[in-house]
């Protein structure tokens, strides 16, 4: 991916709570790197069950969800969250 330059202050996500759910380890690493680069308060998890528990406890402002997760897919996770 090369070297990222620091983002401008206009693009900061500082203080934004983001929960990402992704089962691909490489994608998790990329998401984590981007969230850190833009100073987001982010958590990246790999399973729907873990994401649901963290959502209830942490109350993020933004969700980034892989639709094709194993066991419970992204749509199923969203159905649980909406209930």
Short mmCIF file of C-alpha atoms in Angstrom, two decimals:
data_model
loop_
_atom_site.label_atom_id
_atom_site.label_comp_id
_atom_site.label_asym_id
_atom_site.label_seq_id
_atom_site.Cartn_x
_atom_site.Cartn_y
_atom_site.Cartn_z
CA UNK A 1 0.00 0.00 0.00
CA UNK A 2 2.96 2.30 0.32
CA UNK A 3 3.31 5.12 2.80
CA UNK A 4 0.28 7.16 3.84
CA UNK A 5 0.70 10.86 4.41
CA UNK A 6 -0.95 12.35 7.46
CA UNK A 7 -4.51 13.41 6.72
CA UNK A 8 -5.48 17.04 6.89
CA UNK A 9 -7.27 18.18 10.03
CA UNK A 10 -10.42 18.60 7.93
CA UNK A 11 -10.60 14.82 7.47
CA UNK A 12 -10.17 13.87 11.11
CA UNK A 13 -12.50 11.31 12.69
CA UNK A 14 -11.25 12.16 16.15
CA UNK A 15 -13.83 11.23 18.77
CA UNK A 16 -16.03 9.25 16.35
CA UNK A 17 -16.81 5.79 17.72
CA UNK A 18 -16.66 3.24 14.88
CA UNK A 19 -17.35 -0.48 15.13
CA UNK A 20 -16.18 -2.54 12.16
CA UNK A 21 -16.98 -6.23 11.62
CA UNK A 22 -14.81 -8.03 9.08
CA UNK A 23 -13.71 -11.68 8.98
CA UNK A 24 -10.80 -11.19 6.56
CA UNK A 25 -7.57 -10.56 8.53
CA UNK A 26 -6.04 -8.40 5.78
CA UNK A 27 -9.13 -6.19 5.61
CA UNK A 28 -9.13 -5.92 9.42
CA UNK A 29 -5.57 -4.65 9.27
CA UNK A 30 -6.39 -2.10 6.58
CA UNK A 31 -9.44 -0.85 8.46
CA UNK A 32 -7.48 -0.57 11.70
CA UNK A 33 -4.72 1.36 9.94
CA UNK A 34 -7.18 3.78 8.33
CA UNK A 35 -9.10 4.36 11.55
CA UNK A 36 -5.85 5.05 13.39
CA UNK A 37 -4.63 7.36 10.63
CA UNK A 38 -7.81 9.43 10.87
CA UNK A 39 -7.81 9.33 14.68
CA UNK A 40 -11.12 7.48 15.04
CA UNK A 41 -12.04 5.74 18.28
CA UNK A 42 -12.51 2.39 16.54
CA UNK A 43 -12.88 -1.28 17.31
CA UNK A 44 -12.48 -3.98 14.65
CA UNK A 45 -13.89 -7.44 15.39
CA UNK A 46 -14.21 -10.61 13.32
CA UNK A 47 -17.52 -12.17 14.39
CA UNK A 48 -21.14 -11.02 14.51
CA UNK A 49 -21.64 -12.28 18.06
CA UNK A 50 -18.64 -10.29 19.29
CA UNK A 51 -19.85 -7.22 17.39
CA UNK A 52 -23.35 -7.45 18.89
CA UNK A 53 -22.04 -7.60 22.47
CA UNK A 54 -19.64 -4.73 21.83
CA UNK A 55 -22.40 -2.70 20.18
CA UNK A 56 -24.61 -3.04 23.26
CA UNK A 57 -21.80 -2.11 25.66
CA UNK A 58 -19.98 0.57 23.68
CA UNK A 59 -22.76 2.23 21.60
CA UNK A 60 -20.73 3.24 18.50
CA UNK A 61 -21.84 6.07 16.24
CA UNK A 62 -20.85 4.30 13.01
CA UNK A 63 -21.03 0.64 11.92
CA UNK A 64 -18.95 -0.85 9.10
CA UNK A 65 -20.19 -4.40 8.50
CA UNK A 66 -19.09 -7.08 6.06
CA UNK A 67 -22.28 -8.53 4.57
CA UNK A 68 -20.84 -12.01 4.00
CA UNK A 69 -19.77 -12.91 7.54
CA UNK A 70 -19.81 -16.59 8.56
CA UNK A 71 -22.48 -17.98 10.94
CA UNK A 72 -24.57 -14.77 11.17
CA UNK A 73 -24.12 -12.55 8.12
CA UNK A 74 -24.10 -8.77 8.17
CA UNK A 75 -27.84 -8.54 7.49
CA UNK A 76 -28.55 -10.85 10.44
CA UNK A 77 -26.35 -8.73 12.68
CA UNK A 78 -28.23 -5.59 11.64
CA UNK A 79 -31.57 -7.32 12.37
CA UNK A 80 -30.33 -8.13 15.92
CA UNK A 81 -29.14 -4.57 16.47
CA UNK A 82 -32.43 -3.06 15.27
CA UNK A 83 -34.53 -5.16 17.68
#
